Amino acid sequence: MAKKIITIDEIPNEIHDNALDLIGNEFKFDHAKGMAEWLKNAVDAYRRNDVKQEDQHVVFRFTDQGVVHPTIECVDFMGMSGLDIEKALKIWFDPEAAKRGTGKKVYGGHGNGGKFYMRQMFKESRFITYKDGVLNIFGFSEGKKYGYAKGYKERKMKPKEALEFAEIEALPVPEEVKKKILDGECGFTVVQGIGPEGIKSKFRIAREIDRFKNHPQSRRILERCSVSIVYNDHSWNALLRPDELETLESFKEPRIIYIPEELIVRSSSEMIKVSMANEKYPAGKLILKTSSEALARGSKLGELNRIDILGEIGVLASYQLTELGVTSFPDAAFIYGEFAPAHDGEASILEDPKNDCVSNDRVHLVRNDTSRALLEWIAGEIDKLAGEITALKREKEKANQKEITSKFNDVLNEWKNKHMRKIMSDLFSGGDGGGGNGGGGGKVGTEVTVPPNGFDFKYPQSEIEVNTPARTTLKISVPEALPVGATVFLKSTSEKISIETDKYSIKSDYLKATPEGRDVAFIDVDIVGSEVNAEATIIATAGKLTASTRIKVIEQKENKSGKSFPQVLLSSHNQDPLGIAPEGRLILGERDPVVYQRPQDVSANIYWINTSSPMASKIYDKFSFDSVQWRNFLFERYVDIFVKEAIHELERKDYENFNADAVDQKIAEVIRRVHQSAKDDLDNFLFDESYVVQNDE
Amino acid sequence: MLFLYEFGQGKKTRVRYEDIVIGVFKKFPTDFHLKGYPEYPDSGDLIHKPLYDFKKKGYVNAENKVFSLTDRGIEFAEQLSKKDRGSSVGVGDRLSRSTETEFARVKGSEGFALFVESKKESLSDNDFYNYLGVTVRTQKNAFIGRLNTMEAVVDELKKRDGDPLSSKIVAYHDYMMGRYKNIVDFFIQN
């Protein structure tokens, strides 16, 4: 077959309007996004004409009163000529459209966003644009076809008339702007959308503006330009600015991380190297910022929990952190930021025409190895920062937990002080006969005497130590005053000095004999004072018999070997009262005993519960310090201390018979008595999940 | 010491002070009678002081005027008893029984294992107490007694040239005594 030379005679593409529907639908517009597109177009109009930022005024006008359909308008004060419309507005997908041949940096990318918004999201829409004394109206009909409004193509009009025609003469813009229009130095463009989709009759203006001001495509522009909002002819916001976020206390400074020149990413089944910088495109930087308020999804600021990918000018794409594969939530919700070229005004490698990652709608990057590598790297850096936030929060939490667990320990210390003396005295007194209450008053070796009137307290007044179980003894002549079996009632005149048992029956075990052989019953009444300097009268009655004794509560005394009760403290939590530990806190390791003492602690009667012991750490990690498990752990350590004290006391008191059996028996006895005492007194503390320490405890 | 040894039949029997006073008086009436009253026993410093000296040496345990021999005390009393009978008291190359006991105890301790594994940083004061066989609540004289006992053990081990385990225990002793000198000082001074 002979070779034939065939040359195609090129003609312009003819594309069915259906293609616009297909592409337009992909934009997935909402009004915040569409308004951001209009804003970019307005700012681009100023940029093409070298208008300084402070002179770039844009007004968004919302009208839903006195109109058939609600209307959204965006007004700038530059204006377009018929040529602009022909060369830019009319042409779809022209990457140079936004520049209009100026070569200047503009926000508009492919020149479609604003137009598609008009076409897709309104019943009708149009540009009313005025420049050099000529007014044009170009827009989309209800049938989504574009064209000029009849009679408004290249229509000559005086500036004042044009302002009135567009109904913008009363807009809140500086007088000099209006003056420039009237003097013909500039024009204006009103982009008008009538009958916005999703809005039947009323705008939810606050919601729309909130979303608009924080939208990735508008947020940065709003930081610099003068954008005002008019709602039903009233100024709603004279200078719209994006929300400023307060930073987390310990992360005030933005974190800037330059991207490595090369990243490794999995592509199919192999790992490949992806270049993220070269001579033309220096390594970009990730700027991470923190917010003191969680930018949680669904919250007012939830949309800010994202990374905007910036290009030479404007935002190329934007990703919510949840879209990036960030794993460190919930603390990642305090992070937002941007990935930007190394220097302002530089293009990003993502904009390299050989590997263009920028998509048409600028929501996400085009998915390729470069964008995947970048996004994975960003996610990793966010996780790192979130990890630091988590660690810091955990430290703070620990500090709070320290306070809680110290309070729990205070409760146990108080409980121990109330019961230890009685338990230990019961354990080592060799039996007190009266179930712990009777007979103690008549000590061996002291002479038993008959009480005055046969019914009286041993002492008319006495002092007891605060929060320390004490006894006052009632003496009764038996049977002259009362027979064995008679009941004696007791009461205190103050709640601050309480009586453990308010009723006693005289038992034969309570009886001691005087030298003359007369029987006297000794009833030891257990009392506790809860406040220093509190005073009360303890009154005993039995039929017509009455006796009283005066009790005063005093400070706890310290005996020569230190405090009368062991003081139980928590390692790493409580201050070292002896001031020996470095920096005032005793830090123990996991190999140190769970209940620990230094030699100096023995004489000061101090015990430490090792909060770094393996079980303590496990409970903290699994349940935290305010859990019932932790309270039980603390309680068990108190039991350990009771046992230790009892064993040493046993050795001291009965070394001759100190052997494994005796120790075994004593341990069983201590635990039984301690549990008996705790089951009622510490009921809520030990078993109630929701237990909290009351302030007065 | 001989009385405690014989009374307890070579075991660590606990003996009340009163029994010791009467026992030694019966056994050695000329040595332990009340001054000026040969028919009455002396219950004062003549008995009391040596017992508490023995406690410091690690031969005797004492609590609330009840006494018992330690392993080392039994061994010492055994030698005294042999000497009393005119037998030789030499122990030869073998470790004494009390040293064997301490040797086995230290060898099996977690602290020594850490030391051997060069994990000295993991050792704590609790390992030191375990090494000495005391607790933080041990009384001063008993502490000193245990200290003397362990030093005697180490002296014996030092004589076993060429036994790597003995050398390690000696090194462990030296290390622990140096590292926890403050604890030793505290017990001795208080």
mmCIF file with all atom_site columns, C-alpha atoms in Angstrom, chain A residues 3 7 22 37 39 89 116 194 204 249 282 290 318 367 378 381 383 399 410 446 493 502 536 590 611 617 635 656:
data_model
loop_
_atom_site.group_PDB
_atom_site.id
_atom_site.type_symbol
_atom_site.label_atom_id
_atom_site.label_alt_id
_atom_site.label_comp_id
_atom_site.label_asym_id
_atom_site.label_entity_id
_atom_site.label_seq_id
_atom_site.pdbx_PDB_ins_code
_atom_site.Cartn_x
_atom_site.Cartn_y
_atom_site.Cartn_z
_atom_site.occupancy
_atom_site.B_iso_or_equiv
_atom_site.pdbx_formal_charge
_atom_site.auth_seq_id
_atom_site.auth_comp_id
_atom_site.auth_asym_id
_atom_site.auth_atom_id
_atom_site.pdbx_PDB_model_num
ATOM 1  C CA . LYS A 1 3   ? 2.254   5.770   1.623   1.00 0.00 ? 3   LYS A CA 1
ATOM 2  C CA . THR A 1 7   ? -3.180  15.972  7.318   1.00 0.00 ? 7   THR A CA 1
ATOM 3  C CA . LEU A 1 22  ? -20.998 16.478  34.019  1.00 0.00 ? 22  LEU A CA 1
ATOM 4  C CA . GLU A 1 37  ? -14.716 31.305  43.915  1.00 0.00 ? 37  GLU A CA 1
ATOM 5  C CA . LEU A 1 39  ? -14.173 36.260  45.920  1.00 0.00 ? 39  LEU A CA 1
ATOM 6  C CA . LEU A 1 89  ? -16.007 34.692  30.485  1.00 0.00 ? 89  LEU A CA 1
ATOM 7  C CA . PHE A 1 116 ? -19.828 26.791  37.296  1.00 0.00 ? 116 PHE A CA 1
ATOM 8  C CA . ILE A 1 194 ? -30.913 34.533  41.818  1.00 0.00 ? 194 ILE A CA 1
ATOM 9  C CA . ARG A 1 204 ? -29.252 31.330  57.320  1.00 0.00 ? 204 ARG A CA 1
ATOM 10 C CA . GLU A 1 249 ? -0.764  26.958  75.979  1.00 0.00 ? 249 GLU A CA 1
ATOM 11 C CA . PRO A 1 282 ? 12.781  24.277  46.593  1.00 0.00 ? 282 PRO A CA 1
ATOM 12 C CA . THR A 1 290 ? -2.610  24.407  67.402  1.00 0.00 ? 290 THR A CA 1
ATOM 13 C CA . SER A 1 318 ? -7.312  21.115  51.243  1.00 0.00 ? 318 SER A CA 1
ATOM 14 C CA . ARG A 1 367 ? -3.776  11.380  43.124  1.00 0.00 ? 367 ARG A CA 1
ATOM 15 C CA . ILE A 1 378 ? 2.114   15.345  56.427  1.00 0.00 ? 378 ILE A CA 1
ATOM 16 C CA . GLU A 1 381 ? 4.199   14.928  61.137  1.00 0.00 ? 381 GLU A CA 1
ATOM 17 C CA . ASP A 1 383 ? 0.763   12.396  64.401  1.00 0.00 ? 383 ASP A CA 1
ATOM 18 C CA . ALA A 1 399 ? -0.704  15.996  88.108  1.00 0.00 ? 399 ALA A CA 1
ATOM 19 C CA . ASP A 1 410 ? -5.794  11.296  103.246 1.00 0.00 ? 410 ASP A CA 1
ATOM 20 C CA . THR A 1 446 ? -3.596  -0.093  140.712 1.00 0.00 ? 446 THR A CA 1
ATOM 21 C CA . THR A 1 493 ? -23.395 16.970  123.967 1.00 0.00 ? 493 THR A CA 1
ATOM 22 C CA . ASP A 1 502 ? -24.217 4.487   123.034 1.00 0.00 ? 502 ASP A CA 1
ATOM 23 C CA . ALA A 1 536 ? -18.348 18.052  125.090 1.00 0.00 ? 536 ALA A CA 1
ATOM 24 C CA . GLU A 1 590 ? 9.695   -0.632  90.232  1.00 0.00 ? 590 GLU A CA 1
ATOM 25 C CA . THR A 1 611 ? 3.368   4.338   93.143  1.00 0.00 ? 611 THR A CA 1
ATOM 26 C CA . SER A 1 617 ? 1.698   1.322   87.298  1.00 0.00 ? 617 SER A CA 1
ATOM 27 C CA . PHE A 1 635 ? -6.236  0.123   101.016 1.00 0.00 ? 635 PHE A CA 1
ATOM 28 C CA . GLU A 1 656 ? 10.363  -16.136 123.035 1.00 0.00 ? 656 GLU A CA 1
#
